[in-house]
Amino acid sequence: MNITAVDVFTLRHTLREPFGFSQWWYSQRTALLVRVTADNGLVGWGECYGDAAVNAAVVRDFCGPRVVGQDPRRIGVIWEDLYNRSRDYGRKGAFVAGLSGLDLALWDLQGKALGVPVSTLLGGARVDRVEAYATGMYFTRGGQQASKLAEEAAHYVGQGFRAVKMKVGLGLAADLANVRAVRRAIGPDIRLAIDANHAFSARAAIELGLHAAVEGLWWFEEPVAPEDLDGYADVRAALQPQGVAIAGGECEATRFGFRDLCVRRCVDLLQPDLGAAGGFTAGLQIAALAGAFGLELRPHTWGSAVAVAAALQFLAALPETPGALVPGERWLELDQTENPLRDELIPGFPERDGPWVKVPDGPGLGIEPRLEQLAPWLV
Ligand code: CA
């Protein structure tokens, strides 16, 4: 079997209402899908996380010419070759995001070639469904932020979610008002994580964390800049006595990047995004690191149905470390903001019952994007 083509498809949806987080406003959602075609007619699909145009150039102009003609089953060889060829100027960011989308597509293709889901290739599914937490509660224009966030959080709880994640990063007073309003709306038993998207210095993050901890925080995500591992360590040391876990890693990539988070032990929860950290190939390596260092994985997921399907395959196969009579938790991040690329690309997917999302059991990723389905959003 040989690869005959590597194609990219940029999808775009213009939002009815823009929303913001600590760094910028979204007015549209985009996704870059990667399709690998083999000479026997099989195709595999993947998705890159990050800027679609830049990632498209990496996949089309850097990865494509180097892998056409190669055997798509030699995924590890292809991964290392592309990583080594871009090491001098890559290592994370768009180069690894491009490699990630290609890697996911190769695993999808491999699963289809063998007639098994990717979870089987990753070691075997431990579960057939995964609990999702609702990501939402972004900032909107027009004031009354706290009451709007509270209403949105209550809506997710009404939908059956038992855990939610909200944005912070507006400054101490506004963030605290929002967190308190959301906690009042969801009651004491729903898990509540906060996500700053690296908006704070360590000092400011600790200040917010100490005040917000009394509301009961599941975790505090990306409190400081991804480069600031000392800051992460300071935040973790200050908030650990308050029972607040620190999460990070969605901007990090490969075993090398996550090695540093593990060795420094500056986070409790590692959050690799399969579309940014190096695909399933790197995901397995990062899972091994997490297990060896005794840290938990909470994969980051933000994208189309393809990214969600990849996350489900990965989560289902995550090893139990340390293992117990009552299985450990595995959580799917399920963005709930307006995005038809996630909810309408594949009819009937994701299949959710309350907070539980079914792991697709068909070959590969278990979903099959079709060009005619992509058409409404194709750029
Ligand atoms: Ca995040």
mmCIF file of C-alpha atoms and ligand atoms in Angstrom:
data_model
loop_
_atom_site.group_PDB
_atom_site.id
_atom_site.type_symbol
_atom_site.label_atom_id
_atom_site.label_comp_id
_atom_site.label_asym_id
_atom_site.label_seq_id
_atom_site.Cartn_x
_atom_site.Cartn_y
_atom_site.Cartn_z
ATOM 1 C CA MET A 1 0.000 0.000 0.000
ATOM 2 C CA ASN A 2 1.288 3.473 -0.912
ATOM 3 C CA ILE A 3 0.111 7.018 -0.293
ATOM 4 C CA THR A 4 -1.059 8.666 -3.526
ATOM 5 C CA ALA A 5 -2.296 12.030 -2.203
ATOM 6 C CA VAL A 6 -2.387 14.279 0.848
ATOM 7 C CA ASP A 7 -5.170 16.874 0.636
ATOM 8 C CA VAL A 8 -6.292 19.637 2.970
ATOM 9 C CA PHE A 9 -9.784 21.070 3.373
ATOM 10 C CA THR A 10 -10.403 24.364 5.157
ATOM 11 C CA LEU A 11 -13.844 24.673 6.718
ATOM 12 C CA ARG A 12 -15.308 27.912 8.001
ATOM 13 C CA HIS A 13 -18.465 28.909 9.818
ATOM 14 C CA THR A 14 -19.351 32.521 10.597
ATOM 15 C CA LEU A 15 -20.787 32.835 14.101
ATOM 16 C CA ARG A 16 -24.201 34.368 14.672
ATOM 17 C CA GLU A 17 -22.775 36.058 17.756
ATOM 18 C CA PRO A 18 -19.028 36.596 18.348
ATOM 19 C CA PHE A 19 -17.603 35.364 21.645
ATOM 20 C CA GLY A 20 -14.382 36.069 23.440
ATOM 21 C CA PHE A 21 -11.884 34.625 25.862
ATOM 22 C CA SER A 22 -8.925 36.183 27.623
ATOM 23 C CA GLN A 23 -6.917 36.646 24.410
ATOM 24 C CA TRP A 24 -9.243 37.599 21.551
ATOM 25 C CA TRP A 25 -12.743 37.498 20.036
ATOM 26 C CA TYR A 26 -13.967 34.759 17.769
ATOM 27 C CA SER A 27 -16.219 35.784 14.891
ATOM 28 C CA GLN A 28 -15.872 32.513 13.013
ATOM 29 C CA ARG A 29 -14.906 28.900 13.549
ATOM 30 C CA THR A 30 -12.463 27.213 11.213
ATOM 31 C CA ALA A 31 -11.069 23.711 10.925
ATOM 32 C CA LEU A 32 -8.341 22.235 8.790
ATOM 33 C CA LEU A 33 -9.054 18.634 7.815
ATOM 34 C CA VAL A 34 -6.358 16.398 6.340
ATOM 35 C CA ARG A 35 -7.159 13.538 3.967
ATOM 36 C CA VAL A 36 -4.632 10.871 3.065
ATOM 37 C CA THR A 37 -5.459 8.642 0.088
ATOM 38 C CA ALA A 38 -3.820 5.284 -0.596
ATOM 39 C CA ASP A 39 -3.455 3.457 -3.905
ATOM 40 C CA ASN A 40 -6.031 0.838 -2.837
ATOM 41 C CA GLY A 41 -8.665 3.557 -2.532
ATOM 42 C CA LEU A 42 -8.665 3.791 1.269
ATOM 43 C CA VAL A 43 -8.655 7.260 2.789
ATOM 44 C CA GLY A 44 -7.825 8.490 6.285
ATOM 45 C CA TRP A 45 -8.924 11.735 7.923
ATOM 46 C CA GLY A 46 -7.211 13.951 10.481
ATOM 47 C CA GLU A 47 -7.479 17.499 11.805
ATOM 48 C CA CYS A 48 -4.947 20.116 12.844
ATOM 49 C CA TYR A 49 -5.397 22.471 15.799
ATOM 50 C CA GLY A 50 -4.511 26.121 15.306
ATOM 51 C CA ASP A 51 -4.379 28.537 12.383
ATOM 52 C CA ALA A 52 -5.934 26.743 9.409
ATOM 53 C CA ALA A 53 -4.042 28.634 6.709
ATOM 54 C CA VAL A 54 -0.621 28.140 8.291
ATOM 55 C CA ASN A 55 -1.332 24.489 9.095
ATOM 56 C CA ALA A 56 -2.577 23.958 5.535
ATOM 57 C CA ALA A 57 0.755 25.167 4.163
ATOM 58 C CA VAL A 58 2.658 22.789 6.456
ATOM 59 C CA VAL A 59 0.554 19.779 5.461
ATOM 60 C CA ARG A 60 0.337 20.596 1.755
ATOM 61 C CA ASP A 61 3.830 21.930 1.084
ATOM 62 C CA PHE A 62 6.011 20.293 3.733
ATOM 63 C CA CYS A 63 4.417 16.967 4.729
ATOM 64 C CA GLY A 64 2.664 16.032 1.474
ATOM 65 C CA PRO A 65 5.621 15.863 -0.899
ATOM 66 C CA ARG A 66 7.630 13.871 1.651
ATOM 67 C CA VAL A 67 5.026 11.160 2.270
ATOM 68 C CA VAL A 68 3.430 10.585 -1.146
ATOM 69 C CA GLY A 69 4.739 7.235 -2.376
ATOM 70 C CA GLN A 70 5.391 5.942 1.155
ATOM 71 C CA ASP A 71 3.621 3.032 2.851
ATOM 72 C CA PRO A 72 0.985 4.658 5.131
ATOM 73 C CA ARG A 73 1.278 1.771 7.599
ATOM 74 C CA ARG A 74 4.790 2.897 8.587
ATOM 75 C CA ILE A 75 3.367 5.634 10.782
ATOM 76 C CA GLY A 76 6.246 5.823 13.232
ATOM 77 C CA VAL A 77 8.810 6.071 10.441
ATOM 78 C CA ILE A 78 6.849 8.868 8.763
ATOM 79 C CA TRP A 79 6.369 10.722 12.069
ATOM 80 C CA GLU A 80 10.047 10.661 12.998
ATOM 81 C CA ASP A 81 11.149 11.586 9.493
ATOM 82 C CA LEU A 82 8.894 14.651 9.352
ATOM 83 C CA TYR A 83 9.809 15.699 12.883
ATOM 84 C CA ASN A 84 13.519 15.337 12.224
ATOM 85 C CA ARG A 85 13.243 17.191 8.913
ATOM 86 C CA SER A 86 11.625 20.170 10.658
ATOM 87 C CA ARG A 87 13.509 20.015 13.947
ATOM 88 C CA ASP A 88 15.711 23.009 13.177
ATOM 89 C CA TYR A 89 12.725 25.350 12.898
ATOM 90 C CA GLY A 90 9.744 23.318 14.148
ATOM 91 C CA ARG A 91 9.440 21.198 17.316
ATOM 92 C CA LYS A 92 6.051 22.702 18.255
ATOM 93 C CA GLY A 93 3.458 25.084 16.830
ATOM 94 C CA ALA A 94 2.350 24.799 13.210
ATOM 95 C CA PHE A 95 4.942 22.249 12.122
ATOM 96 C CA VAL A 96 3.821 19.777 14.761
ATOM 97 C CA ALA A 97 0.144 20.686 14.200
ATOM 98 C CA GLY A 98 0.547 19.800 10.522
ATOM 99 C CA LEU A 99 2.307 16.596 11.454
ATOM 100 C CA SER A 100 -0.491 15.902 13.972
ATOM 101 C CA GLY A 101 -3.264 16.133 11.389
ATOM 102 C CA LEU A 102 -1.339 13.854 9.059
ATOM 103 C CA ASP A 103 -0.638 11.381 11.872
ATOM 104 C CA LEU A 104 -4.324 11.192 12.853
ATOM 105 C CA ALA A 105 -5.212 10.522 9.204
ATOM 106 C CA LEU A 106 -2.623 7.727 8.973
ATOM 107 C CA TRP A 107 -4.029 6.003 12.079
ATOM 108 C CA ASP A 108 -7.554 6.353 10.675
ATOM 109 C CA LEU A 109 -6.394 4.785 7.431
ATOM 110 C CA GLN A 110 -4.574 2.005 9.292
ATOM 111 C CA GLY A 111 -7.714 1.200 11.266
ATOM 112 C CA LYS A 112 -9.753 1.029 8.090
ATOM 113 C CA ALA A 113 -7.149 -1.181 6.424
ATOM 114 C CA LEU A 114 -7.339 -3.621 9.355
ATOM 115 C CA GLY A 115 -11.068 -3.220 9.978
ATOM 116 C CA VAL A 116 -10.670 -2.094 13.593
ATOM 117 C CA PRO A 117 -11.219 1.169 15.461
ATOM 118 C CA VAL A 118 -8.149 3.251 16.270
ATOM 119 C CA SER A 119 -8.715 2.475 19.964
ATOM 120 C CA THR A 120 -7.799 -1.146 19.180
ATOM 121 C CA LEU A 121 -4.569 -0.022 17.523
ATOM 122 C CA LEU A 122 -3.781 2.131 20.569
ATOM 123 C CA GLY A 123 -3.946 -0.894 22.851
ATOM 124 C CA GLY A 124 -7.645 -1.575 23.075
ATOM 125 C CA ALA A 125 -10.743 0.258 24.270
ATOM 126 C CA ARG A 126 -11.342 0.051 28.028
ATOM 127 C CA VAL A 127 -14.748 1.722 27.792
ATOM 128 C CA ASP A 128 -17.421 2.189 25.148
ATOM 129 C CA ARG A 129 -18.492 5.638 26.339
ATOM 130 C CA VAL A 130 -16.747 8.581 27.954
ATOM 131 C CA GLU A 131 -18.152 11.279 30.212
ATOM 132 C CA ALA A 132 -17.946 14.773 28.756
ATOM 133 C CA TYR A 133 -17.679 18.061 30.521
ATOM 134 C CA ALA A 134 -19.208 21.104 28.885
ATOM 135 C CA THR A 135 -16.777 23.777 27.767
ATOM 136 C CA GLY A 136 -18.460 27.104 27.276
ATOM 137 C CA MET A 137 -19.169 30.259 29.189
ATOM 138 C CA TYR A 138 -17.094 32.481 26.978
ATOM 139 C CA PHE A 139 -17.403 36.250 27.133
ATOM 140 C CA THR A 140 -20.059 38.045 25.136
ATOM 141 C CA ARG A 141 -20.667 41.696 24.343
ATOM 142 C CA GLY A 142 -23.450 43.756 25.821
ATOM 143 C CA GLY A 143 -22.939 43.592 29.600
ATOM 144 C CA GLN A 144 -24.669 41.463 32.242
ATOM 145 C CA GLN A 145 -21.833 38.976 31.848
ATOM 146 C CA ALA A 146 -22.321 37.195 35.175
ATOM 147 C CA SER A 147 -26.022 36.553 34.752
ATOM 148 C CA LYS A 148 -25.565 35.396 31.154
ATOM 149 C CA LEU A 149 -22.823 32.962 32.191
ATOM 150 C CA ALA A 150 -24.959 31.683 35.053
ATOM 151 C CA GLU A 151 -27.848 31.063 32.693
ATOM 152 C CA GLU A 152 -25.597 29.251 30.235
ATOM 153 C CA ALA A 153 -24.096 27.054 32.980
ATOM 154 C CA ALA A 154 -27.551 26.126 34.235
ATOM 155 C CA HIS A 155 -28.503 25.175 30.684
ATOM 156 C CA TYR A 156 -25.601 22.676 30.514
ATOM 157 C CA VAL A 157 -26.599 21.163 33.847
ATOM 158 C CA GLY A 158 -30.141 20.880 32.512
ATOM 159 C CA GLN A 159 -28.704 18.951 29.569
ATOM 160 C CA GLY A 160 -27.249 16.384 31.962
ATOM 161 C CA PHE A 161 -23.641 17.542 32.211
ATOM 162 C CA ARG A 162 -22.108 16.973 35.644
ATOM 163 C CA ALA A 163 -19.062 19.143 35.013
ATOM 164 C CA VAL A 164 -18.524 22.470 33.258
ATOM 165 C CA LYS A 165 -15.638 24.766 32.406
ATOM 166 C CA MET A 166 -15.838 28.545 32.236
ATOM 167 C CA LYS A 167 -13.522 31.309 31.081
ATOM 168 C CA VAL A 168 -11.713 33.728 33.355
ATOM 169 C CA GLY A 169 -9.108 36.346 32.543
ATOM 170 C CA LEU A 170 -10.985 39.637 32.817
ATOM 171 C CA GLY A 171 -9.344 40.624 36.101
ATOM 172 C CA LEU A 172 -9.979 39.707 39.718
ATOM 173 C CA ALA A 173 -13.257 41.520 40.363
ATOM 174 C CA ALA A 174 -15.018 40.508 37.144
ATOM 175 C CA ASP A 175 -13.722 36.941 37.256
ATOM 176 C CA LEU A 176 -14.802 36.425 40.843
ATOM 177 C CA ALA A 177 -18.252 37.847 40.151
ATOM 178 C CA ASN A 178 -18.618 35.477 37.213
ATOM 179 C CA VAL A 179 -17.364 32.414 39.115
ATOM 180 C CA ARG A 180 -19.681 33.126 42.054
ATOM 181 C CA ALA A 181 -22.665 33.612 39.760
ATOM 182 C CA VAL A 182 -21.981 30.354 37.935
ATOM 183 C CA ARG A 183 -21.500 28.427 41.173
ATOM 184 C CA ARG A 184 -24.781 29.778 42.523
ATOM 185 C CA ALA A 185 -26.518 28.727 39.322
ATOM 186 C CA ILE A 186 -25.184 25.158 39.198
ATOM 187 C CA GLY A 187 -25.235 24.362 42.915
ATOM 188 C CA PRO A 188 -22.525 22.685 44.977
ATOM 189 C CA ASP A 189 -22.426 19.256 43.329
ATOM 190 C CA ILE A 190 -21.513 20.154 39.742
ATOM 191 C CA ARG A 191 -17.810 20.271 39.018
ATOM 192 C CA LEU A 192 -16.573 23.687 37.915
ATOM 193 C CA ALA A 193 -13.221 24.303 36.209
ATOM 194 C CA ILE A 194 -11.888 27.743 35.284
ATOM 195 C CA ASP A 195 -9.678 28.481 32.288
ATOM 196 C CA ALA A 196 -7.558 31.637 32.017
ATOM 197 C CA ASN A 197 -5.902 30.846 28.662
ATOM 198 C CA HIS A 198 -2.632 32.140 30.129
ATOM 199 C CA ALA A 199 -3.932 35.607 30.949
ATOM 200 C CA PHE A 200 -2.149 36.040 34.274
ATOM 201 C CA SER A 201 1.184 36.478 35.977
ATOM 202 C CA ALA A 202 1.733 33.865 38.680
ATOM 203 C CA ARG A 203 0.948 36.474 41.330
ATOM 204 C CA ALA A 204 -2.373 37.435 39.744
ATOM 205 C CA ALA A 205 -3.281 33.782 39.139
ATOM 206 C CA ILE A 206 -2.625 32.924 42.781
ATOM 207 C CA GLU A 207 -4.727 35.874 43.922
ATOM 208 C CA LEU A 208 -7.681 34.769 41.789
ATOM 209 C CA GLY A 209 -7.176 31.104 42.659
ATOM 210 C CA LEU A 210 -7.190 31.729 46.417
ATOM 211 C CA HIS A 211 -10.383 33.787 46.217
ATOM 212 C CA ALA A 212 -12.139 31.447 43.785
ATOM 213 C CA ALA A 213 -11.116 28.286 45.661
ATOM 214 C CA VAL A 214 -13.842 28.833 48.242
ATOM 215 C CA GLU A 215 -16.363 28.319 45.425
ATOM 216 C CA GLY A 216 -14.969 24.813 44.881
ATOM 217 C CA LEU A 217 -12.793 24.528 41.776
ATOM 218 C CA TRP A 218 -12.302 21.297 39.853
ATOM 219 C CA TRP A 219 -9.181 22.730 38.262
ATOM 220 C CA PHE A 220 -7.529 25.991 37.205
ATOM 221 C CA GLU A 221 -6.451 25.742 33.566
ATOM 222 C CA GLU A 222 -3.601 27.636 31.915
ATOM 223 C CA PRO A 223 -3.235 30.181 34.717
ATOM 224 C CA VAL A 224 0.051 31.530 33.303
ATOM 225 C CA ALA A 225 1.950 31.595 30.011
ATOM 226 C CA PRO A 226 2.894 28.185 28.622
ATOM 227 C CA GLU A 227 6.584 29.175 28.635
ATOM 228 C CA ASP A 228 6.472 30.098 32.336
ATOM 229 C CA LEU A 229 7.037 26.754 34.050
ATOM 230 C CA ASP A 230 8.357 28.467 37.192
ATOM 231 C CA GLY A 231 5.103 30.425 37.294
ATOM 232 C CA TYR A 232 3.129 27.193 36.945
ATOM 233 C CA ALA A 233 5.109 25.718 39.838
ATOM 234 C CA ASP A 234 4.429 28.777 42.020
ATOM 235 C CA VAL A 235 0.697 28.670 41.257
ATOM 236 C CA ARG A 236 0.510 24.954 41.943
ATOM 237 C CA ALA A 237 2.374 25.281 45.250
ATOM 238 C CA ALA A 238 0.096 28.119 46.394
ATOM 239 C CA LEU A 239 -3.200 26.504 45.390
ATOM 240 C CA GLN A 240 -2.491 22.879 46.255
ATOM 241 C CA PRO A 241 -3.356 23.442 49.944
ATOM 242 C CA GLN A 242 -6.714 24.845 48.751
ATOM 243 C CA GLY A 243 -7.397 21.646 46.831
ATOM 244 C CA VAL A 244 -7.213 23.318 43.417
ATOM 245 C CA ALA A 245 -5.626 21.198 40.680
ATOM 246 C CA ILE A 246 -3.574 22.966 38.004
ATOM 247 C CA ALA A 247 -4.049 22.008 34.359
ATOM 248 C CA GLY A 248 -1.980 22.895 31.301
ATOM 249 C CA GLY A 249 -0.511 21.654 28.068
ATOM 250 C CA GLU A 250 -2.897 22.559 25.247
ATOM 251 C CA CYS A 251 -0.156 24.792 23.787
ATOM 252 C CA GLU A 252 2.526 22.146 24.316
ATOM 253 C CA ALA A 253 3.706 19.493 21.885
ATOM 254 C CA THR A 254 5.421 16.119 21.675
ATOM 255 C CA ARG A 255 7.045 13.958 24.325
ATOM 256 C CA PHE A 256 9.762 16.566 24.679
ATOM 257 C CA GLY A 257 7.431 19.384 25.660
ATOM 258 C CA PHE A 258 5.406 17.223 28.043
ATOM 259 C CA ARG A 259 8.578 15.763 29.534
ATOM 260 C CA ASP A 260 9.364 19.217 30.891
ATOM 261 C CA LEU A 261 5.894 19.603 32.456
ATOM 262 C CA CYS A 262 6.314 16.177 34.068
ATOM 263 C CA VAL A 263 9.866 16.606 35.320
ATOM 264 C CA ARG A 264 9.098 20.017 36.788
ATOM 265 C CA ARG A 265 5.871 18.595 38.266
ATOM 266 C CA CYS A 266 4.278 21.975 37.833
ATOM 267 C CA VAL A 267 0.812 20.764 36.745
ATOM 268 C CA ASP A 268 -1.560 18.103 38.060
ATOM 269 C CA LEU A 269 -3.399 17.524 34.784
ATOM 270 C CA LEU A 270 -1.745 17.253 31.366
ATOM 271 C CA GLN A 271 -3.848 18.523 28.462
ATOM 272 C CA PRO A 272 -2.347 17.490 25.129
ATOM 273 C CA ASP A 273 -4.447 18.276 22.060
ATOM 274 C CA LEU A 274 -4.057 15.425 19.564
ATOM 275 C CA GLY A 275 -4.197 17.920 16.695
ATOM 276 C CA ALA A 276 -1.338 19.990 18.121
ATOM 277 C CA ALA A 277 0.834 17.697 20.218
ATOM 278 C CA GLY A 278 1.736 15.198 17.478
ATOM 279 C CA GLY A 279 -1.317 13.031 16.817
ATOM 280 C CA PHE A 280 -1.975 9.589 18.253
ATOM 281 C CA THR A 281 1.715 8.711 17.928
ATOM 282 C CA ALA A 282 2.745 11.479 20.319
ATOM 283 C CA GLY A 283 -0.411 10.992 22.389
ATOM 284 C CA LEU A 284 0.670 7.461 23.303
ATOM 285 C CA GLN A 285 4.110 8.715 24.290
ATOM 286 C CA ILE A 286 2.643 11.515 26.403
ATOM 287 C CA ALA A 287 0.261 9.042 28.055
ATOM 288 C CA ALA A 288 3.251 6.879 28.923
ATOM 289 C CA LEU A 289 5.006 9.887 30.452
ATOM 290 C CA ALA A 290 1.911 10.808 32.437
ATOM 291 C CA GLY A 291 1.590 7.278 33.774
ATOM 292 C CA ALA A 292 5.256 7.060 34.708
ATOM 293 C CA PHE A 293 5.165 10.426 36.474
ATOM 294 C CA GLY A 294 1.841 9.774 38.190
ATOM 295 C CA LEU A 295 -0.026 12.622 36.496
ATOM 296 C CA GLU A 296 -3.504 12.546 34.992
ATOM 297 C CA LEU A 297 -4.391 13.237 31.364
ATOM 298 C CA ARG A 298 -7.282 15.522 30.431
ATOM 299 C CA PRO A 299 -6.881 15.860 26.664
ATOM 300 C CA HIS A 300 -7.738 19.236 25.189
ATOM 301 C CA THR A 301 -10.259 19.116 22.336
ATOM 302 C CA TRP A 302 -11.389 22.058 20.224
ATOM 303 C CA GLY A 303 -12.446 21.521 16.677
ATOM 304 C CA SER A 304 -14.673 19.652 14.287
ATOM 305 C CA ALA A 305 -16.248 16.215 14.532
ATOM 306 C CA VAL A 306 -12.938 14.733 13.367
ATOM 307 C CA ALA A 307 -11.087 16.117 16.404
ATOM 308 C CA VAL A 308 -13.845 14.890 18.734
ATOM 309 C CA ALA A 309 -13.767 11.410 17.192
ATOM 310 C CA ALA A 310 -9.982 11.273 17.587
ATOM 311 C CA ALA A 311 -10.252 12.337 21.229
ATOM 312 C CA LEU A 312 -12.851 9.625 21.896
ATOM 313 C CA GLN A 313 -10.640 6.892 20.392
ATOM 314 C CA PHE A 314 -7.696 8.098 22.470
ATOM 315 C CA LEU A 315 -9.657 8.444 25.713
ATOM 316 C CA ALA A 316 -11.202 4.992 25.337
ATOM 317 C CA ALA A 317 -7.763 3.413 25.055
ATOM 318 C CA LEU A 318 -5.981 5.380 27.795
ATOM 319 C CA PRO A 319 -4.385 2.930 30.209
ATOM 320 C CA GLU A 320 -5.576 2.767 33.784
ATOM 321 C CA THR A 321 -2.822 4.182 35.929
ATOM 322 C CA PRO A 322 -2.561 3.151 38.652
ATOM 323 C CA GLY A 323 -5.616 0.894 38.212
ATOM 324 C CA ALA A 324 -8.315 0.210 40.781
ATOM 325 C CA LEU A 325 -11.545 -1.681 41.384
ATOM 326 C CA VAL A 326 -13.428 1.506 40.525
ATOM 327 C CA PRO A 327 -12.033 2.675 37.181
ATOM 328 C CA GLY A 328 -10.320 6.052 37.054
ATOM 329 C CA GLU A 329 -12.018 8.973 35.379
ATOM 330 C CA ARG A 330 -11.507 9.817 31.722
ATOM 331 C CA TRP A 331 -13.039 13.086 30.616
ATOM 332 C CA LEU A 332 -13.874 14.313 27.139
ATOM 333 C CA GLU A 333 -13.728 18.064 26.646
ATOM 334 C CA LEU A 334 -16.906 18.840 24.683
ATOM 335 C CA ASP A 335 -17.095 22.432 23.541
ATOM 336 C CA GLN A 336 -20.716 23.595 23.537
ATOM 337 C CA THR A 337 -20.346 26.912 21.742
ATOM 338 C CA GLU A 338 -21.965 27.419 18.341
ATOM 339 C CA ASN A 339 -20.131 25.176 15.868
ATOM 340 C CA PRO A 340 -21.847 23.160 13.122
ATOM 341 C CA LEU A 341 -18.421 21.789 12.108
ATOM 342 C CA ARG A 342 -18.593 19.762 15.320
ATOM 343 C CA ASP A 343 -22.312 18.967 15.457
ATOM 344 C CA GLU A 344 -23.452 18.703 11.830
ATOM 345 C CA LEU A 345 -20.450 17.434 9.856
ATOM 346 C CA ILE A 346 -21.243 13.784 10.578
ATOM 347 C CA PRO A 347 -24.957 12.956 10.910
ATOM 348 C CA GLY A 348 -25.677 11.521 14.367
ATOM 349 C CA PHE A 349 -22.243 12.315 15.764
ATOM 350 C CA PRO A 350 -21.271 12.957 18.476
ATOM 351 C CA GLU A 351 -23.787 10.567 20.014
ATOM 352 C CA ARG A 352 -24.471 11.952 23.498
ATOM 353 C CA ASP A 353 -26.795 10.698 26.217
ATOM 354 C CA GLY A 354 -26.706 13.196 29.080
ATOM 355 C CA PRO A 355 -23.027 13.616 29.851
ATOM 356 C CA TRP A 356 -22.014 10.330 28.175
ATOM 357 C CA VAL A 357 -20.612 10.252 24.674
ATOM 358 C CA LYS A 358 -20.418 6.974 22.761
ATOM 359 C CA VAL A 359 -17.008 5.941 21.446
ATOM 360 C CA PRO A 360 -17.442 5.166 17.720
ATOM 361 C CA ASP A 361 -16.786 1.459 17.145
ATOM 362 C CA GLY A 362 -16.418 1.462 13.356
ATOM 363 C CA PRO A 363 -13.025 1.129 11.627
ATOM 364 C CA GLY A 364 -10.487 3.922 12.096
ATOM 365 C CA LEU A 365 -11.884 7.009 13.788
ATOM 366 C CA GLY A 366 -15.314 5.447 13.353
ATOM 367 C CA ILE A 367 -16.663 8.362 11.336
ATOM 368 C CA GLU A 368 -16.509 9.006 7.595
ATOM 369 C CA PRO A 369 -16.517 12.638 6.429
ATOM 370 C CA ARG A 370 -17.868 12.949 2.885
ATOM 371 C CA LEU A 371 -17.036 15.792 0.565
ATOM 372 C CA GLU A 372 -20.695 16.602 -0.052
ATOM 373 C CA GLN A 373 -21.141 16.974 3.728
ATOM 374 C CA LEU A 374 -18.201 19.386 3.932
ATOM 375 C CA ALA A 375 -19.515 21.512 1.059
ATOM 376 C CA PRO A 376 -21.540 24.080 3.060
ATOM 377 C CA TRP A 377 -18.428 25.154 4.977
ATOM 378 C CA LEU A 378 -15.665 24.538 2.461
ATOM 379 C CA VAL A 379 -13.520 27.616 1.820
HETATM 380 CA CA CA B 1 -8.227 25.778 27.507
#
